[in-house]
Amino acid sequence: STIRKSKGLEANCVLVFAQTENELLKWIETDTEKRRADASDQTQMGYVAFSRAKSLLAITCVKSISDSTRQKLIDIGVAIVSTSSNTR
């Protein structure tokens, strides 16, 4: 199902794919002012996708992510289980 179609629904486990690191960064933005200033609905889409999971939320990014993005994920409590062949 797409993120838009999942609004209002819940699932035990949710797998969310970000196409790019930039998309992922918008989804995990914690600064309220930056979230409000986003003219697209990308930050809202992240909230909708992430809030559908009852027990497990798995996030992946199609493109490689930088060390700074990896650290932002860790800082907000995301457990990095594994990465591509370049496991860190």
PDB file as gemmi writes it, atoms N, CA and C in Angstrom:
CRYST1    1.000    1.000    1.000  90.00  90.00  90.00 P 1                      
ATOM      1  N   SER A   1       0.842  -1.185   0.000  1.00  0.00           N  
ATOM      2  CA  SER A   1       0.000   0.000   0.000  1.00  0.00           C  
ATOM      3  C   SER A   1       0.889   1.252   0.000  1.00  0.00           C  
ATOM      4  N   THR A   2       0.397   2.313  -0.559  1.00  0.00           N  
ATOM      5  CA  THR A   2       1.166   3.556  -0.555  1.00  0.00           C  
ATOM      6  C   THR A   2       0.950   4.289   0.756  1.00  0.00           C  
ATOM      7  N   ILE A   3       1.820   5.247   1.034  1.00  0.00           N  
ATOM      8  CA  ILE A   3       1.694   6.020   2.270  1.00  0.00           C  
ATOM      9  C   ILE A   3       0.351   6.740   2.297  1.00  0.00           C  
ATOM     10  N   ARG A   4      -0.014   7.349   1.196  1.00  0.00           N  
ATOM     11  CA  ARG A   4      -1.292   8.079   1.161  1.00  0.00           C  
ATOM     12  C   ARG A   4      -2.475   7.165   1.449  1.00  0.00           C  
ATOM     13  N   LYS A   5      -2.450   5.964   0.905  1.00  0.00           N  
ATOM     14  CA  LYS A   5      -3.549   5.021   1.114  1.00  0.00           C  
ATOM     15  C   LYS A   5      -3.576   4.479   2.534  1.00  0.00           C  
ATOM     16  N   SER A   6      -2.438   4.531   3.235  1.00  0.00           N  
ATOM     17  CA  SER A   6      -2.381   3.966   4.582  1.00  0.00           C  
ATOM     18  C   SER A   6      -2.876   4.922   5.663  1.00  0.00           C  
ATOM     19  N   LYS A   7      -3.128   6.174   5.308  1.00  0.00           N  
ATOM     20  CA  LYS A   7      -3.568   7.150   6.309  1.00  0.00           C  
ATOM     21  C   LYS A   7      -4.831   6.634   7.008  1.00  0.00           C  
ATOM     22  N   GLY A   8      -4.777   6.613   8.312  1.00  0.00           N  
ATOM     23  CA  GLY A   8      -5.914   6.136   9.100  1.00  0.00           C  
ATOM     24  C   GLY A   8      -5.860   4.643   9.400  1.00  0.00           C  
ATOM     25  N   LEU A   9      -4.925   3.922   8.791  1.00  0.00           N  
ATOM     26  CA  LEU A   9      -4.799   2.492   9.015  1.00  0.00           C  
ATOM     27  C   LEU A   9      -3.603   2.215   9.928  1.00  0.00           C  
ATOM     28  N   GLU A  10      -3.567   1.026  10.507  1.00  0.00           N  
ATOM     29  CA  GLU A  10      -2.427   0.595  11.302  1.00  0.00           C  
ATOM     30  C   GLU A  10      -2.063  -0.824  10.902  1.00  0.00           C  
ATOM     31  N   ALA A  11      -0.821  -1.196  11.158  1.00  0.00           N  
ATOM     32  CA  ALA A  11      -0.352  -2.560  10.915  1.00  0.00           C  
ATOM     33  C   ALA A  11       0.644  -2.905  12.008  1.00  0.00           C  
ATOM     34  N   ASN A  12       0.785  -4.178  12.298  1.00  0.00           N  
ATOM     35  CA  ASN A  12       1.766  -4.584  13.307  1.00  0.00           C  
ATOM     36  C   ASN A  12       3.168  -4.182  12.893  1.00  0.00           C  
ATOM     37  N   CYS A  13       3.506  -4.429  11.633  1.00  0.00           N  
ATOM     38  CA  CYS A  13       4.833  -4.112  11.115  1.00  0.00           C  
ATOM     39  C   CYS A  13       4.694  -3.271   9.848  1.00  0.00           C  
ATOM     40  N   VAL A  14       5.538  -2.271   9.739  1.00  0.00           N  
ATOM     41  CA  VAL A  14       5.512  -1.390   8.570  1.00  0.00           C  
ATOM     42  C   VAL A  14       6.935  -1.264   8.030  1.00  0.00           C  
ATOM     43  N   LEU A  15       7.073  -1.406   6.718  1.00  0.00           N  
ATOM     44  CA  LEU A  15       8.343  -1.209   6.044  1.00  0.00           C  
ATOM     45  C   LEU A  15       8.204   0.012   5.156  1.00  0.00           C  
ATOM     46  N   VAL A  16       9.072   1.004   5.362  1.00  0.00           N  
ATOM     47  CA  VAL A  16       9.009   2.261   4.617  1.00  0.00           C  
ATOM     48  C   VAL A  16      10.292   2.420   3.805  1.00  0.00           C  
ATOM     49  N   PHE A  17      10.142   2.694   2.508  1.00  0.00           N  
ATOM     50  CA  PHE A  17      11.277   2.898   1.613  1.00  0.00           C  
ATOM     51  C   PHE A  17      11.404   4.374   1.274  1.00  0.00           C  
ATOM     52  N   ALA A  18      12.546   4.957   1.584  1.00  0.00           N  
ATOM     53  CA  ALA A  18      12.851   6.313   1.117  1.00  0.00           C  
ATOM     54  C   ALA A  18      13.614   6.155  -0.199  1.00  0.00           C  
ATOM     55  N   GLN A  19      13.264   6.957  -1.193  1.00  0.00           N  
ATOM     56  CA  GLN A  19      13.955   6.871  -2.477  1.00  0.00           C  
ATOM     57  C   GLN A  19      15.350   7.484  -2.413  1.00  0.00           C  
ATOM     58  N   THR A  20      15.484   8.550  -1.637  1.00  0.00           N  
ATOM     59  CA  THR A  20      16.754   9.268  -1.563  1.00  0.00           C  
ATOM     60  C   THR A  20      17.061   9.629  -0.110  1.00  0.00           C  
ATOM     61  N   GLU A  21      18.297   9.984   0.133  1.00  0.00           N  
ATOM     62  CA  GLU A  21      18.689  10.437   1.466  1.00  0.00           C  
ATOM     63  C   GLU A  21      17.947  11.725   1.819  1.00  0.00           C  
ATOM     64  N   ASN A  22      17.767  12.609   0.856  1.00  0.00           N  
ATOM     65  CA  ASN A  22      17.055  13.857   1.099  1.00  0.00           C  
ATOM     66  C   ASN A  22      15.613  13.591   1.560  1.00  0.00           C  
ATOM     67  N   GLU A  23      14.957  12.640   0.924  1.00  0.00           N  
ATOM     68  CA  GLU A  23      13.595  12.283   1.337  1.00  0.00           C  
ATOM     69  C   GLU A  23      13.602  11.753   2.767  1.00  0.00           C  
ATOM     70  N   LEU A  24      14.541  10.885   3.076  1.00  0.00           N  
ATOM     71  CA  LEU A  24      14.660  10.348   4.431  1.00  0.00           C  
ATOM     72  C   LEU A  24      14.899  11.458   5.444  1.00  0.00           C  
ATOM     73  N   LEU A  25      15.770  12.402   5.100  1.00  0.00           N  
ATOM     74  CA  LEU A  25      16.050  13.527   6.000  1.00  0.00           C  
ATOM     75  C   LEU A  25      14.798  14.353   6.268  1.00  0.00           C  
ATOM     76  N   LYS A  26      13.973  14.557   5.269  1.00  0.00           N  
ATOM     77  CA  LYS A  26      12.720  15.295   5.492  1.00  0.00           C  
ATOM     78  C   LYS A  26      11.805  14.516   6.421  1.00  0.00           C  
ATOM     79  N   TRP A  27      11.768  13.215   6.263  1.00  0.00           N  
ATOM     80  CA  TRP A  27      10.905  12.384   7.102  1.00  0.00           C  
ATOM     81  C   TRP A  27      11.333  12.403   8.559  1.00  0.00           C  
ATOM     82  N   ILE A  28      12.639  12.498   8.826  1.00  0.00           N  
ATOM     83  CA  ILE A  28      13.112  12.429  10.213  1.00  0.00           C  
ATOM     84  C   ILE A  28      13.401  13.801  10.809  1.00  0.00           C  
ATOM     85  N   GLU A  29      13.018  14.860  10.114  1.00  0.00           N  
ATOM     86  CA  GLU A  29      13.244  16.223  10.623  1.00  0.00           C  
ATOM     87  C   GLU A  29      12.504  16.406  11.937  1.00  0.00           C  
ATOM     88  N   THR A  30      13.225  16.858  12.958  1.00  0.00           N  
ATOM     89  CA  THR A  30      12.613  17.065  14.273  1.00  0.00           C  
ATOM     90  C   THR A  30      12.359  18.536  14.585  1.00  0.00           C  
ATOM     91  N   ASP A  31      12.912  19.435  13.787  1.00  0.00           N  
ATOM     92  CA  ASP A  31      12.711  20.872  13.995  1.00  0.00           C  
ATOM     93  C   ASP A  31      11.317  21.265  13.497  1.00  0.00           C  
ATOM     94  N   THR A  32      10.452  21.663  14.420  1.00  0.00           N  
ATOM     95  CA  THR A  32       9.064  21.978  14.088  1.00  0.00           C  
ATOM     96  C   THR A  32       8.953  23.083  13.040  1.00  0.00           C  
ATOM     97  N   GLU A  33       9.770  24.107  13.156  1.00  0.00           N  
ATOM     98  CA  GLU A  33       9.713  25.215  12.187  1.00  0.00           C  
ATOM     99  C   GLU A  33      10.098  24.748  10.783  1.00  0.00           C  
ATOM    100  N   LYS A  34      11.124  23.926  10.690  1.00  0.00           N  
ATOM    101  CA  LYS A  34      11.518  23.392   9.383  1.00  0.00           C  
ATOM    102  C   LYS A  34      10.422  22.508   8.809  1.00  0.00           C  
ATOM    103  N   ARG A  35       9.772  21.742   9.671  1.00  0.00           N  
ATOM    104  CA  ARG A  35       8.682  20.871   9.205  1.00  0.00           C  
ATOM    105  C   ARG A  35       7.533  21.716   8.660  1.00  0.00           C  
ATOM    106  N   ARG A  36       7.197  22.782   9.359  1.00  0.00           N  
ATOM    107  CA  ARG A  36       6.104  23.665   8.909  1.00  0.00           C  
ATOM    108  C   ARG A  36       6.464  24.396   7.630  1.00  0.00           C  
ATOM    109  N   ALA A  37       7.747  24.736   7.469  1.00  0.00           N  
ATOM    110  CA  ALA A  37       8.198  25.499   6.299  1.00  0.00           C  
ATOM    111  C   ALA A  37       8.281  24.641   5.038  1.00  0.00           C  
ATOM    112  N   ASP A  38       8.217  23.344   5.177  1.00  0.00           N  
ATOM    113  CA  ASP A  38       8.312  22.459   4.017  1.00  0.00           C  
ATOM    114  C   ASP A  38       7.080  22.638   3.136  1.00  0.00           C  
ATOM    115  N   ALA A  39       7.287  23.211   1.953  1.00  0.00           N  
ATOM    116  CA  ALA A  39       6.170  23.485   1.041  1.00  0.00           C  
ATOM    117  C   ALA A  39       5.574  22.191   0.482  1.00  0.00           C  
ATOM    118  N   SER A  40       6.404  21.177   0.344  1.00  0.00           N  
ATOM    119  CA  SER A  40       5.873  19.887  -0.107  1.00  0.00           C  
ATOM    120  C   SER A  40       5.270  19.200   1.108  1.00  0.00           C  
ATOM    121  N   ASP A  41       4.673  18.057   0.902  1.00  0.00           N  
ATOM    122  CA  ASP A  41       4.122  17.338   2.054  1.00  0.00           C  
ATOM    123  C   ASP A  41       5.038  16.203   2.492  1.00  0.00           C  
ATOM    124  N   GLN A  42       6.332  16.289   2.172  1.00  0.00           N  
ATOM    125  CA  GLN A  42       7.271  15.210   2.481  1.00  0.00           C  
ATOM    126  C   GLN A  42       7.400  14.945   3.977  1.00  0.00           C  
ATOM    127  N   THR A  43       7.497  15.978   4.789  1.00  0.00           N  
ATOM    128  CA  THR A  43       7.641  15.734   6.225  1.00  0.00           C  
ATOM    129  C   THR A  43       6.366  15.110   6.794  1.00  0.00           C  
ATOM    130  N   GLN A  44       5.225  15.540   6.296  1.00  0.00           N  
ATOM    131  CA  GLN A  44       3.951  14.959   6.733  1.00  0.00           C  
ATOM    132  C   GLN A  44       3.843  13.496   6.295  1.00  0.00           C  
ATOM    133  N   MET A  45       4.341  13.202   5.101  1.00  0.00           N  
ATOM    134  CA  MET A  45       4.292  11.831   4.600  1.00  0.00           C  
ATOM    135  C   MET A  45       5.094  10.905   5.514  1.00  0.00           C  
ATOM    136  N   GLY A  46       6.238  11.375   5.981  1.00  0.00           N  
ATOM    137  CA  GLY A  46       7.031  10.574   6.904  1.00  0.00           C  
ATOM    138  C   GLY A  46       6.265  10.282   8.180  1.00  0.00           C  
ATOM    139  N   TYR A  47       5.614  11.303   8.725  1.00  0.00           N  
ATOM    140  CA  TYR A  47       4.823  11.112   9.942  1.00  0.00           C  
ATOM    141  C   TYR A  47       3.726  10.072   9.717  1.00  0.00           C  
ATOM    142  N   VAL A  48       3.009  10.213   8.621  1.00  0.00           N  
ATOM    143  CA  VAL A  48       1.921   9.275   8.320  1.00  0.00           C  
ATOM    144  C   VAL A  48       2.474   7.856   8.214  1.00  0.00           C  
ATOM    145  N   ALA A  49       3.566   7.697   7.476  1.00  0.00           N  
ATOM    146  CA  ALA A  49       4.144   6.358   7.292  1.00  0.00           C  
ATOM    147  C   ALA A  49       4.626   5.780   8.618  1.00  0.00           C  
ATOM    148  N   PHE A  50       5.363   6.565   9.389  1.00  0.00           N  
ATOM    149  CA  PHE A  50       5.956   6.062  10.619  1.00  0.00           C  
ATOM    150  C   PHE A  50       4.915   5.768  11.689  1.00  0.00           C  
ATOM    151  N   SER A  51       3.833   6.503  11.697  1.00  0.00           N  
ATOM    152  CA  SER A  51       2.834   6.331  12.753  1.00  0.00           C  
ATOM    153  C   SER A  51       1.850   5.192  12.483  1.00  0.00           C  
ATOM    154  N   ARG A  52       2.011   4.474  11.393  1.00  0.00           N  
ATOM    155  CA  ARG A  52       1.123   3.342  11.082  1.00  0.00           C  
ATOM    156  C   ARG A  52       1.526   2.076  11.832  1.00  0.00           C  
ATOM    157  N   ALA A  53       2.784   2.006  12.276  1.00  0.00           N  
ATOM    158  CA  ALA A  53       3.304   0.774  12.883  1.00  0.00           C  
ATOM    159  C   ALA A  53       2.890   0.643  14.346  1.00  0.00           C  
ATOM    160  N   LYS A  54       2.338  -0.518  14.689  1.00  0.00           N  
ATOM    161  CA  LYS A  54       1.990  -0.800  16.077  1.00  0.00           C  
ATOM    162  C   LYS A  54       3.191  -1.353  16.843  1.00  0.00           C  
ATOM    163  N   SER A  55       3.962  -2.243  16.222  1.00  0.00           N  
ATOM    164  CA  SER A  55       5.055  -2.921  16.916  1.00  0.00           C  
ATOM    165  C   SER A  55       6.421  -2.669  16.316  1.00  0.00           C  
ATOM    166  N   LEU A  56       6.523  -2.719  14.990  1.00  0.00           N  
ATOM    167  CA  LEU A  56       7.832  -2.625  14.345  1.00  0.00           C  
ATOM    168  C   LEU A  56       7.766  -1.690  13.146  1.00  0.00           C  
ATOM    169  N   LEU A  57       8.691  -0.751  13.109  1.00  0.00           N  
ATOM    170  CA  LEU A  57       8.845   0.139  11.958  1.00  0.00           C  
ATOM    171  C   LEU A  57      10.228  -0.101  11.384  1.00  0.00           C  
ATOM    172  N   ALA A  58      10.299  -0.514  10.133  1.00  0.00           N  
ATOM    173  CA  ALA A  58      11.577  -0.713   9.443  1.00  0.00           C  
ATOM    174  C   ALA A  58      11.681   0.356   8.359  1.00  0.00           C  
ATOM    175  N   ILE A  59      12.810   1.051   8.363  1.00  0.00           N  
ATOM    176  CA  ILE A  59      13.037   2.127   7.399  1.00  0.00           C  
ATOM    177  C   ILE A  59      14.243   1.753   6.563  1.00  0.00           C  
ATOM    178  N   THR A  60      14.124   1.905   5.262  1.00  0.00           N  
ATOM    179  CA  THR A  60      15.264   1.675   4.385  1.00  0.00           C  
ATOM    180  C   THR A  60      15.341   2.804   3.373  1.00  0.00           C  
ATOM    181  N   CYS A  61      16.532   3.017   2.865  1.00  0.00           N  
ATOM    182  CA  CYS A  61      16.742   4.043   1.850  1.00  0.00           C  
ATOM    183  C   CYS A  61      17.364   3.368   0.645  1.00  0.00           C  
ATOM    184  N   VAL A  62      16.795   3.607  -0.521  1.00  0.00           N  
ATOM    185  CA  VAL A  62      17.274   2.983  -1.745  1.00  0.00           C  
ATOM    186  C   VAL A  62      18.718   3.391  -2.031  1.00  0.00           C  
ATOM    187  N   LYS A  63      19.032   4.645  -1.791  1.00  0.00           N  
ATOM    188  CA  LYS A  63      20.390   5.161  -1.994  1.00  0.00           C  
ATOM    189  C   LYS A  63      21.158   5.077  -0.680  1.00  0.00           C  
ATOM    190  N   SER A  64      22.472   5.022  -0.773  1.00  0.00           N  
ATOM    191  CA  SER A  64      23.303   5.030   0.427  1.00  0.00           C  
ATOM    192  C   SER A  64      23.090   6.325   1.201  1.00  0.00           C  
ATOM    193  N   ILE A  65      23.249   6.240   2.525  1.00  0.00           N  
ATOM    194  CA  ILE A  65      23.116   7.443   3.339  1.00  0.00           C  
ATOM    195  C   ILE A  65      24.475   7.804   3.935  1.00  0.00           C  
ATOM    196  N   SER A  66      24.636   9.078   4.235  1.00  0.00           N  
ATOM    197  CA  SER A  66      25.893   9.576   4.783  1.00  0.00           C  
ATOM    198  C   SER A  66      26.011   9.231   6.258  1.00  0.00           C  
ATOM    199  N   ASP A  67      27.213   9.365   6.761  1.00  0.00           N  
ATOM    200  CA  ASP A  67      27.446   9.138   8.188  1.00  0.00           C  
ATOM    201  C   ASP A  67      26.645  10.110   9.044  1.00  0.00           C  
ATOM    202  N   SER A  68      26.475  11.358   8.567  1.00  0.00           N  
ATOM    203  CA  SER A  68      25.720  12.340   9.360  1.00  0.00           C  
ATOM    204  C   SER A  68      24.238  11.954   9.439  1.00  0.00           C  
ATOM    205  N   THR A  69      23.676  11.430   8.369  1.00  0.00           N  
ATOM    206  CA  THR A  69      22.281  10.978   8.407  1.00  0.00           C  
ATOM    207  C   THR A  69      22.155   9.748   9.295  1.00  0.00           C  
ATOM    208  N   ARG A  70      23.099   8.853   9.188  1.00  0.00           N  
ATOM    209  CA  ARG A  70      23.116   7.664  10.051  1.00  0.00           C  
ATOM    210  C   ARG A  70      23.129   8.098  11.519  1.00  0.00           C  
ATOM    211  N   GLN A  71      23.945   9.116  11.843  1.00  0.00           N  
ATOM    212  CA  GLN A  71      24.020   9.605  13.220  1.00  0.00           C  
ATOM    213  C   GLN A  71      22.708  10.254  13.648  1.00  0.00           C  
ATOM    214  N   LYS A  72      22.055  10.999  12.744  1.00  0.00           N  
ATOM    215  CA  LYS A  72      20.748  11.594  13.082  1.00  0.00           C  
ATOM    216  C   LYS A  72      19.744  10.514  13.428  1.00  0.00           C  
ATOM    217  N   LEU A  73      19.748   9.428  12.673  1.00  0.00           N  
ATOM    218  CA  LEU A  73      18.845   8.313  12.962  1.00  0.00           C  
ATOM    219  C   LEU A  73      19.130   7.736  14.348  1.00  0.00           C  
ATOM    220  N   ILE A  74      20.387   7.532  14.643  1.00  0.00           N  
ATOM    221  CA  ILE A  74      20.775   7.001  15.955  1.00  0.00           C  
ATOM    222  C   ILE A  74      20.357   7.977  17.057  1.00  0.00           C  
ATOM    223  N   ASP A  75      20.553   9.277  16.824  1.00  0.00           N  
ATOM    224  CA  ASP A  75      20.218  10.299  17.816  1.00  0.00           C  
ATOM    225  C   ASP A  75      18.731  10.341  18.157  1.00  0.00           C  
ATOM    226  N   ILE A  76      17.878   9.972  17.206  1.00  0.00           N  
ATOM    227  CA  ILE A  76      16.434   9.973  17.486  1.00  0.00           C  
ATOM    228  C   ILE A  76      15.932   8.596  17.915  1.00  0.00           C  
ATOM    229  N   GLY A  77      16.874   7.697  18.192  1.00  0.00           N  
ATOM    230  CA  GLY A  77      16.504   6.406  18.758  1.00  0.00           C  
ATOM    231  C   GLY A  77      16.285   5.285  17.764  1.00  0.00           C  
ATOM    232  N   VAL A  78      16.721   5.462  16.531  1.00  0.00           N  
ATOM    233  CA  VAL A  78      16.571   4.410  15.526  1.00  0.00           C  
ATOM    234  C   VAL A  78      17.745   3.454  15.659  1.00  0.00           C  
ATOM    235  N   ALA A  79      17.440   2.179  15.768  1.00  0.00           N  
ATOM    236  CA  ALA A  79      18.489   1.156  15.832  1.00  0.00           C  
ATOM    237  C   ALA A  79      18.883   0.790  14.399  1.00  0.00           C  
ATOM    238  N   ILE A  80      20.148   0.950  14.098  1.00  0.00           N  
ATOM    239  CA  ILE A  80      20.648   0.584  12.780  1.00  0.00           C  
ATOM    240  C   ILE A  80      20.981  -0.906  12.832  1.00  0.00           C  
ATOM    241  N   VAL A  81      20.164  -1.719  12.180  1.00  0.00           N  
ATOM    242  CA  VAL A  81      20.342  -3.158  12.240  1.00  0.00           C  
ATOM    243  C   VAL A  81      21.408  -3.604  11.257  1.00  0.00           C  
ATOM    244  N   SER A  82      21.303  -3.139  10.028  1.00  0.00           N  
ATOM    245  CA  SER A  82      22.333  -3.461   9.040  1.00  0.00           C  
ATOM    246  C   SER A  82      22.232  -2.459   7.917  1.00  0.00           C  
ATOM    247  N   THR A  83      23.292  -2.349   7.170  1.00  0.00           N  
ATOM    248  CA  THR A  83      23.319  -1.487   5.993  1.00  0.00           C  
ATOM    249  C   THR A  83      23.698  -2.351   4.815  1.00  0.00           C  
ATOM    250  N   SER A  84      23.908  -1.732   3.682  1.00  0.00           N  
ATOM    251  CA  SER A  84      24.301  -2.482   2.499  1.00  0.00           C  
ATOM    252  C   SER A  84      25.595  -3.238   2.780  1.00  0.00           C  
ATOM    253  N   SER A  85      26.291  -3.665   1.795  1.00  0.00           N  
ATOM    254  CA  SER A  85      27.503  -4.459   1.981  1.00  0.00           C  
ATOM    255  C   SER A  85      28.567  -3.731   2.788  1.00  0.00           C  
ATOM    256  N   ASN A  86      28.412  -2.411   2.972  1.00  0.00           N  
ATOM    257  CA  ASN A  86      29.359  -1.640   3.765  1.00  0.00           C  
ATOM    258  C   ASN A  86      28.892  -1.513   5.207  1.00  0.00           C  
ATOM    259  N   THR A  87      28.665  -2.613   5.874  1.00  0.00           N  
ATOM    260  CA  THR A  87      28.190  -2.602   7.262  1.00  0.00           C  
ATOM    261  C   THR A  87      29.200  -1.877   8.131  1.00  0.00           C  
ATOM    262  N   ARG A  88      28.656  -0.979   8.979  1.00  0.00           N  
ATOM    263  CA  ARG A  88      29.539  -0.191   9.839  1.00  0.00           C  
ATOM    264  C   ARG A  88      29.396  -0.584  11.257  1.00  0.00           C  
TER     265      ARG A  88                                                      
END                                                                             
